mmCIF file of C-alpha atoms in Angstrom:
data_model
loop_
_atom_site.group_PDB
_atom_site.id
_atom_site.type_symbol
_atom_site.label_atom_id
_atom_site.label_comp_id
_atom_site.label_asym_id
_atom_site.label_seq_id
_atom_site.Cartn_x
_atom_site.Cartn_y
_atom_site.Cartn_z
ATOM 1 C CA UNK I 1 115.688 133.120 97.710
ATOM 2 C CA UNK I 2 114.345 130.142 99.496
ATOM 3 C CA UNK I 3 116.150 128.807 103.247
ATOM 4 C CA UNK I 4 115.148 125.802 104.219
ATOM 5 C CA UNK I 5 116.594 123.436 107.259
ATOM 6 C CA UNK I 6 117.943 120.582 105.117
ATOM 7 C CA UNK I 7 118.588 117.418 107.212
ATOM 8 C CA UNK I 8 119.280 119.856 110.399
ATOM 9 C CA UNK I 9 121.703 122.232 108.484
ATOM 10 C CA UNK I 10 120.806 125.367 106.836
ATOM 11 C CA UNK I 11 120.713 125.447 102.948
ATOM 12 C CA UNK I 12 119.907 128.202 100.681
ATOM 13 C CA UNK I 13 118.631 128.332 97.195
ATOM 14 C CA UNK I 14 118.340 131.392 95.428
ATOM 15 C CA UNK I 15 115.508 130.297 92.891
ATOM 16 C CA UNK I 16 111.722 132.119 93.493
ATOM 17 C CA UNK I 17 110.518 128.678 93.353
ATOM 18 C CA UNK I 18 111.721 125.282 94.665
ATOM 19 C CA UNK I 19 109.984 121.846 94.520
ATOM 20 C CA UNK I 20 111.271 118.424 95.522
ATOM 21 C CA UNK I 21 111.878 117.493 92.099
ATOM 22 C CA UNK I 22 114.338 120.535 91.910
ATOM 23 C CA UNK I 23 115.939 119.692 94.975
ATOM 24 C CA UNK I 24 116.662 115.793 93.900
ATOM 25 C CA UNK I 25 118.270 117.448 90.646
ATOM 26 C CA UNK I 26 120.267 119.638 92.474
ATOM 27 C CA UNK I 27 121.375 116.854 94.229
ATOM 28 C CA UNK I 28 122.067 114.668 91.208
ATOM 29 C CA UNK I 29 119.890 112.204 93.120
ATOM 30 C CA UNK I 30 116.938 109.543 91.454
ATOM 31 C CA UNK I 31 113.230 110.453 92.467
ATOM 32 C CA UNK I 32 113.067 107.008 93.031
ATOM 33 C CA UNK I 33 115.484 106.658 95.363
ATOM 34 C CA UNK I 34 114.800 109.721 98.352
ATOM 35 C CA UNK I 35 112.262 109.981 100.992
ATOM 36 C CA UNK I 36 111.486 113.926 101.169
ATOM 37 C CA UNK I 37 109.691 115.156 104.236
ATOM 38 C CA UNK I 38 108.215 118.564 104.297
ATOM 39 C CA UNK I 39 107.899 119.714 108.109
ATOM 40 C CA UNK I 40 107.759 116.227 109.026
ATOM 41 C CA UNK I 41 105.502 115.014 106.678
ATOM 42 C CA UNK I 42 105.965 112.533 103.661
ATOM 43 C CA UNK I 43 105.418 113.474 100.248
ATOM 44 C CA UNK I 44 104.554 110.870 97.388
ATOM 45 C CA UNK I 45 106.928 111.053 94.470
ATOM 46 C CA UNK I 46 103.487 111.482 92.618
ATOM 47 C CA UNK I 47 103.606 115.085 93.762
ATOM 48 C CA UNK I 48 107.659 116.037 93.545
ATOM 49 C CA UNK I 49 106.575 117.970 90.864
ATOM 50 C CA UNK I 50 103.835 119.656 92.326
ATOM 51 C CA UNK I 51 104.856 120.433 95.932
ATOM 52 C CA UNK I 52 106.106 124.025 96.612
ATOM 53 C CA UNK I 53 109.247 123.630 99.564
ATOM 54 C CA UNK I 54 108.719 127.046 101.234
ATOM 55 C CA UNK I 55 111.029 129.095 103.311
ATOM 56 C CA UNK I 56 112.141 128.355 106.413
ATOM 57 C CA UNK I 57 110.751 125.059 105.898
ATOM 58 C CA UNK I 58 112.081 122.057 107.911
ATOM 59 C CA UNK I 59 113.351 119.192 104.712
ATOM 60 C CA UNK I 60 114.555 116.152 105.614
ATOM 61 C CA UNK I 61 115.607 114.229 102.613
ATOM 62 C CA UNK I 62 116.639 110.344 102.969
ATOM 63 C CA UNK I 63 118.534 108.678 100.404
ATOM 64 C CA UNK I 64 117.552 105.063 99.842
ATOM 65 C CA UNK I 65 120.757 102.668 99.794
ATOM 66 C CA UNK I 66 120.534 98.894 98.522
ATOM 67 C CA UNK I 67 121.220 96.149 100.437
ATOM 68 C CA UNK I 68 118.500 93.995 102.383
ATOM 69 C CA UNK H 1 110.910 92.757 133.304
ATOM 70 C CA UNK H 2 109.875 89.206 133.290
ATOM 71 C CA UNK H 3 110.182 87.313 129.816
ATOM 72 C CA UNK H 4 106.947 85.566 130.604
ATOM 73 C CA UNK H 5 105.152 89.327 130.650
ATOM 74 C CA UNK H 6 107.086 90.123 127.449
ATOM 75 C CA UNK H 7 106.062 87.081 125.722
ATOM 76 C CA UNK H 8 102.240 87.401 126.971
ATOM 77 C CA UNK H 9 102.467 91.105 125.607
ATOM 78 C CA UNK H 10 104.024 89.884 122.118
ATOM 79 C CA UNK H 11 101.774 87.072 121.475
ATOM 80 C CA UNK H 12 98.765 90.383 120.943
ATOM 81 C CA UNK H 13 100.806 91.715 118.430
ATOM 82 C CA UNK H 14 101.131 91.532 114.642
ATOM 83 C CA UNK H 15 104.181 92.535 112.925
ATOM 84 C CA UNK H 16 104.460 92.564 108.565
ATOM 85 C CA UNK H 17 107.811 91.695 107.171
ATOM 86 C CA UNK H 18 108.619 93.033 103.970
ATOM 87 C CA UNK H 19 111.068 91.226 102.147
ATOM 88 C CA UNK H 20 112.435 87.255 103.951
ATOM 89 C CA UNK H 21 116.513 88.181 102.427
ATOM 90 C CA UNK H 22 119.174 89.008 105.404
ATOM 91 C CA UNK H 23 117.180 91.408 106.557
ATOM 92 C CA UNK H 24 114.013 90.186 107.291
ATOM 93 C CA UNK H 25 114.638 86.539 107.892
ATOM 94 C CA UNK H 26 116.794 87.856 110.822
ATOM 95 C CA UNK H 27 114.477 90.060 112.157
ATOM 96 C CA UNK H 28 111.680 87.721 112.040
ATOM 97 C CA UNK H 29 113.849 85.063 113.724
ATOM 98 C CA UNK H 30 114.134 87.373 116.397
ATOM 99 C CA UNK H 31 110.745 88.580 116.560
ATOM 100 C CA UNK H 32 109.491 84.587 116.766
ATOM 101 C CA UNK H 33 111.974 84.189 119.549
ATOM 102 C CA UNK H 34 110.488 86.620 121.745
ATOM 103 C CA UNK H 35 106.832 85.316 121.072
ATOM 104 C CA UNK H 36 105.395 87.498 118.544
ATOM 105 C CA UNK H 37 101.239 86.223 118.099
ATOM 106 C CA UNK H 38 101.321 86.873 113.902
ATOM 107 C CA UNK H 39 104.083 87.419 111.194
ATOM 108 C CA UNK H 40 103.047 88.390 107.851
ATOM 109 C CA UNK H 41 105.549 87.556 105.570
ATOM 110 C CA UNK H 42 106.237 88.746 102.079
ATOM 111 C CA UNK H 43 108.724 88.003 99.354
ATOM 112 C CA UNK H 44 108.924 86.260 95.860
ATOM 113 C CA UNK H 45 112.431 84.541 95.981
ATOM 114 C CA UNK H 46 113.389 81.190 96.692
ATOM 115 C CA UNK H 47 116.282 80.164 99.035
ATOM 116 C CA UNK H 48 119.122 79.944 96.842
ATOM 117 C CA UNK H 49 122.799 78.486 98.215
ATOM 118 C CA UNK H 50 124.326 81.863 97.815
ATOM 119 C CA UNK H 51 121.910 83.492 100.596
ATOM 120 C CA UNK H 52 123.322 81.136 103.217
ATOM 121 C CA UNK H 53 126.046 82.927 103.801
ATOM 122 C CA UNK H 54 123.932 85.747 105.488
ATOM 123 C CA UNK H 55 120.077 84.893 105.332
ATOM 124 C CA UNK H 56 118.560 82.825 108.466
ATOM 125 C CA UNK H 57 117.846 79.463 106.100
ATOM 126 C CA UNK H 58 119.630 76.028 105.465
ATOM 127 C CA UNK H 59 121.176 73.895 102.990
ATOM 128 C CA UNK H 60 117.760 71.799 102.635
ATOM 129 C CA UNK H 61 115.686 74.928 102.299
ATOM 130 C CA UNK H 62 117.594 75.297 98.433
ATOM 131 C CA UNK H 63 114.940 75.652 96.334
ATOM 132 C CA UNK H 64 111.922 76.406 98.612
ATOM 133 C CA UNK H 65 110.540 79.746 98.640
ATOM 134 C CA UNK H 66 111.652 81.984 100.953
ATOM 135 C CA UNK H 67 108.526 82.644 102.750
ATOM 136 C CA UNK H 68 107.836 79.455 103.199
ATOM 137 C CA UNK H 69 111.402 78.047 104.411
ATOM 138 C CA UNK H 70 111.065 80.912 107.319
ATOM 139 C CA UNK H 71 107.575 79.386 108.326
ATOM 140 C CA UNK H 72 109.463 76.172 108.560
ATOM 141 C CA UNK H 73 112.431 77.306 110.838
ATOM 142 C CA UNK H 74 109.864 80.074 112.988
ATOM 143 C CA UNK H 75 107.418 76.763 113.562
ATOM 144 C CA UNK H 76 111.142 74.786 114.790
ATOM 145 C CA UNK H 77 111.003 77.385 117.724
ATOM 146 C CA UNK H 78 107.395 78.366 118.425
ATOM 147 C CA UNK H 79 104.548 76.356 116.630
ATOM 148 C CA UNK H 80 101.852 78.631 118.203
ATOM 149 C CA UNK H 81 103.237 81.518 115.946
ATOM 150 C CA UNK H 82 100.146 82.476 113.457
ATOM 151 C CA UNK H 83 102.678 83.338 109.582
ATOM 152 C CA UNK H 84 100.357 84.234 106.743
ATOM 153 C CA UNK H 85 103.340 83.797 103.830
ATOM 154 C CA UNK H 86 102.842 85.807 100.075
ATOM 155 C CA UNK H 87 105.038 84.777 97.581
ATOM 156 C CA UNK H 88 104.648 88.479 95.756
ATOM 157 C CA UNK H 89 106.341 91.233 94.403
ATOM 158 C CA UNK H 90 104.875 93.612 96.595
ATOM 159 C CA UNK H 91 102.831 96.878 95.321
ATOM 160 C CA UNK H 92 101.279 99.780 97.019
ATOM 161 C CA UNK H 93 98.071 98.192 97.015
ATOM 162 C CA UNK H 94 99.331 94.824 98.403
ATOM 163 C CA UNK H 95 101.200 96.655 101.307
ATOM 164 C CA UNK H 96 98.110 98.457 102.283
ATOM 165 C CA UNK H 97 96.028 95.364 101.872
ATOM 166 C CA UNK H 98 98.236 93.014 103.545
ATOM 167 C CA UNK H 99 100.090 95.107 106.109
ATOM 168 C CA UNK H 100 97.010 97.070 107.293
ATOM 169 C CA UNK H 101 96.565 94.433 109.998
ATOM 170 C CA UNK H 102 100.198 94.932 111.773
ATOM 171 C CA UNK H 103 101.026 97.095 114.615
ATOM 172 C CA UNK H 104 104.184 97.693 112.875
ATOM 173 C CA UNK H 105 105.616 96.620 109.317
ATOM 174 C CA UNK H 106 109.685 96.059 108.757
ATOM 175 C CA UNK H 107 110.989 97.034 105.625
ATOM 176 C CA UNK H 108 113.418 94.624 104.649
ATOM 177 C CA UNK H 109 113.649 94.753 100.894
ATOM 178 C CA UNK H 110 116.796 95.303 99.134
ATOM 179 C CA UNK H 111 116.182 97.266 96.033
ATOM 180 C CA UNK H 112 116.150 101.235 96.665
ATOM 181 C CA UNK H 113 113.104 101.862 94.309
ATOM 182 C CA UNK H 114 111.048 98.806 96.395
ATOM 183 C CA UNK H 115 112.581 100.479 100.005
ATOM 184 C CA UNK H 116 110.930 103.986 98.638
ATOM 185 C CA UNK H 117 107.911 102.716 97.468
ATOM 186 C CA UNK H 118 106.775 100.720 100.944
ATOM 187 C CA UNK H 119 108.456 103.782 103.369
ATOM 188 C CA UNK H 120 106.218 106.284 100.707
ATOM 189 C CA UNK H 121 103.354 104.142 100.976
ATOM 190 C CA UNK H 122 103.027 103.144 105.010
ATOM 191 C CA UNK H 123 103.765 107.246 105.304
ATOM 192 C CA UNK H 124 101.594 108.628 102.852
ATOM 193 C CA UNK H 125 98.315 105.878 103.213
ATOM 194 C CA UNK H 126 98.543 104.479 106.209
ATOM 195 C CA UNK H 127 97.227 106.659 109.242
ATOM 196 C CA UNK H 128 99.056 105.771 112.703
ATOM 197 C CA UNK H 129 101.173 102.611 111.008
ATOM 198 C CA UNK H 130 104.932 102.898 112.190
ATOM 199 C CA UNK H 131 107.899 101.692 109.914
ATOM 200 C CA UNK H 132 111.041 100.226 110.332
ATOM 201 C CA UNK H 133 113.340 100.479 107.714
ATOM 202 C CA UNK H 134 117.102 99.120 107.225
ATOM 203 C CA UNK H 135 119.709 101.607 105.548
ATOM 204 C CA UNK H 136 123.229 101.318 105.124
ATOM 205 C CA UNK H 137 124.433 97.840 105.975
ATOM 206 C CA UNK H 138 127.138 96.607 103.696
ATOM 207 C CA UNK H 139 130.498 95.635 104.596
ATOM 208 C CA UNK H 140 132.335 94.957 107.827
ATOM 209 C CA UNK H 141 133.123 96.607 110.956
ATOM 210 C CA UNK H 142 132.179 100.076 112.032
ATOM 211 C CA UNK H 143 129.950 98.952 114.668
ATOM 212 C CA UNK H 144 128.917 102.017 115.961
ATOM 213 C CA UNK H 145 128.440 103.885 112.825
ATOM 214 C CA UNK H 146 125.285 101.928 112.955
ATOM 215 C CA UNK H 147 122.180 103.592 114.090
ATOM 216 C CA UNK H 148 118.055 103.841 114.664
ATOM 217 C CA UNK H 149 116.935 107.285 113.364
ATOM 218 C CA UNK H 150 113.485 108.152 113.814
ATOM 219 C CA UNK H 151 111.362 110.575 111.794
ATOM 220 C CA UNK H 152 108.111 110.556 113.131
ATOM 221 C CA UNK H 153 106.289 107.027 112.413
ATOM 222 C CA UNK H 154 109.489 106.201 110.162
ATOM 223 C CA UNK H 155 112.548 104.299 112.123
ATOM 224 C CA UNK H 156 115.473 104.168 110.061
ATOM 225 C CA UNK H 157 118.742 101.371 110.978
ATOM 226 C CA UNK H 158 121.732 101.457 109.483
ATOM 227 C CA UNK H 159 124.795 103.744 108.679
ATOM 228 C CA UNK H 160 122.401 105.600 106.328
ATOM 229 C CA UNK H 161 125.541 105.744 104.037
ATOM 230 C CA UNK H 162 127.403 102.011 103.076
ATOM 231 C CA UNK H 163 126.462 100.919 99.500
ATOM 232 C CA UNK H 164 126.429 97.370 98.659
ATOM 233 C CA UNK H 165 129.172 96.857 95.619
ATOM 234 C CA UNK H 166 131.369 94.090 94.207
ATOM 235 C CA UNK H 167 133.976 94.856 96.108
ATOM 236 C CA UNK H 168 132.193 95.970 99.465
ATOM 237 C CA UNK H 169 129.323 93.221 99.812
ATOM 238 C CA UNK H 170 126.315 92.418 102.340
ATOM 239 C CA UNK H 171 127.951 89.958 105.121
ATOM 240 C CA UNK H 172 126.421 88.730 108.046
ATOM 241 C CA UNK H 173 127.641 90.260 110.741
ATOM 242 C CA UNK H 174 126.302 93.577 109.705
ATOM 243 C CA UNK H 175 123.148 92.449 107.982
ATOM 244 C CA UNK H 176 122.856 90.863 111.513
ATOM 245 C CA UNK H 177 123.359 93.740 113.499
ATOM 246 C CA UNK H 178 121.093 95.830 111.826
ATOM 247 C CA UNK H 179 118.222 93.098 111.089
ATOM 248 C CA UNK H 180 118.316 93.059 115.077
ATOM 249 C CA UNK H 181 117.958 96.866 115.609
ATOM 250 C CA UNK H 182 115.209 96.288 113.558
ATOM 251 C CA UNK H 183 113.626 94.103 116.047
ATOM 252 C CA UNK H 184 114.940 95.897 118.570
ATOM 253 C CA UNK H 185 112.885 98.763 118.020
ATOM 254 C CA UNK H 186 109.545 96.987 116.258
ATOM 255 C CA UNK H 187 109.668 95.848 120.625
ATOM 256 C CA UNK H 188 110.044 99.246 121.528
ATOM 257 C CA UNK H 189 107.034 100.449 119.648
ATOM 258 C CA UNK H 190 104.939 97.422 120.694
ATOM 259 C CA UNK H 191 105.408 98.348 124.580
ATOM 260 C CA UNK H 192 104.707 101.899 124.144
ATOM 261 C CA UNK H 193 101.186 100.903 124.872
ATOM 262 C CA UNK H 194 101.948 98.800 127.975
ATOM 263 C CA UNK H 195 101.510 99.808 131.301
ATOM 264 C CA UNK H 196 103.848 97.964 133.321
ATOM 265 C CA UNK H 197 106.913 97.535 130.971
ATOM 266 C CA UNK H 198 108.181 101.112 129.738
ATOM 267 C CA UNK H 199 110.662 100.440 127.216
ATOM 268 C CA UNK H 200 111.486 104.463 126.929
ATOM 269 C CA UNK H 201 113.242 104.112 130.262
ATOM 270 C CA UNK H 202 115.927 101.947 128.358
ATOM 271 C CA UNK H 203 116.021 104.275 125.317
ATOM 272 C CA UNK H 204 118.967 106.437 124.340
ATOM 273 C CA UNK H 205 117.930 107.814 120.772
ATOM 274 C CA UNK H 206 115.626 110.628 120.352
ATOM 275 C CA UNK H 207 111.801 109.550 120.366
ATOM 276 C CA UNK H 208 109.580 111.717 117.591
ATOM 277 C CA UNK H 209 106.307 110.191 118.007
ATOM 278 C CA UNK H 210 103.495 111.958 115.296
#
């Protein structure tokens, strides 16, 4: 079971394992189209895939909308 | 807070615009208007009649490439402004390359895919660079549903939430508002570093500096 802080709210997923690629599905959400911080720092969407999201760990996931 | 201190401040700074639509041809506007010393400007498109309705150009810019139609109108106001205009699709490389000389870069594009790829990029590459992104603009009304997040060198405006559709489009007013937080808080980060004009004494939204 993994906790993490999700955008200030507690969310819990009961996998062993959860990576930001995981979390986007989860979320029915494009990889394309999120920022994912990991205790405050960015990851690439190079490494969605390879990044481990730990418990406890602080995620703050930010969806990109259109319009500019 | 004189203006003439403001402006003598400004005119030492550099600020990268990413993307001349209603955005960032609003937020450079305001960014000439209060003396900035260099705007780099990037985008691809040309001024087409449709963008009046929202986007900081004229009926004689039709045709003229964005970039270089906002030179024009930023050189009506202040000719002493330095622009350096690229008429690009922007790629990680180019943003590194081209922004790496700003205090602070504006994301202004509108395509989610482009707005990840310059927020991962300035994040992810580029030590100490702040970002100021627009999210959630479309529509009309709900004022105060609009906002400046910050998550550490990332400053987010917007509702974070309004989608741009057929039947609930980008209009002015909004794009307006929101194209002036932007500029709002690009000021706020450039006086951080001065010593007579602290801008955190006017500030009301949380300040995560990393």
């Amino acid at each position: 079971m993994i906790r993490l802080s999700l955008n200030g709210k507690e969310k819990v997923f009961e996998q062993q394992e959860l990576r930001p690629v995981d979390l986007i599905r989860s979320m029915k959400l494009r990889p394309r189209h999120v920022i994912i911080m990991q205790n405050g720092k960015a990851i690439h969407k190079d490494n969605f895939g390879k990044t481990q999201l730990n418990d406890g760990d602080e995620v703050t996931l930010l969806k990109m909308i259109n319009g500019g | 807070m004189h203006f003439e201190k403001v402006k003598e401040h400004m005119r030492t700074k550099s600020v990268g615009i990413a993307g001349c639509g209603g955005l960032g041809s609003s937020c450079a506007m305001a960014l000439a208007r209060v003396g900035i010393g260099e705007l780099v400007l990037a985008d691809y498109d040309i001024v087409e009649e449709e963008n009046l309705s929202r986007q900081y150009f004229f009926r004689d810019q039709i045709g003229k490439l964005k970039t270089d139609a906002l030179r024009e109108t930023i050189h009506r106001i202040d000719p002493e402004i330095k622009i350096h205009t690229f008429d690009i699709k922007l790629c990680q490389s180019d943003i590194v390359e081209l922004f790496g000389r700003c205090d602070v870069v504006v994301e202004a594009f509108d395509l989610p895919d482009m707005k990840q790829m310059i927020i991962e990029t300035v994040l992810t590459t580029m030590p100490e660079k702040y970002i100021v992104a627009g999210l959630g603009l479309a529509g009309m009304g709900l004022t105060n549903e609009l906002r400046t997040s910050s998550y550490g060198r990332l400053y987010v405006c917007g509702d974070q939430q309004s989608v741009v559709t057929l039947d609930n489009p980008t209009l002015a007013p909004r794009t307006g508002l929101v194209a002036h937080m932007q500029a709002n808080q690009v000021m706020e980060l450039l006086f951080q570093d001065h010593p007579g004009i602290n801008p955190k004494i006017f500030s009301n939204h949380d300040q995560i500096v990393t």
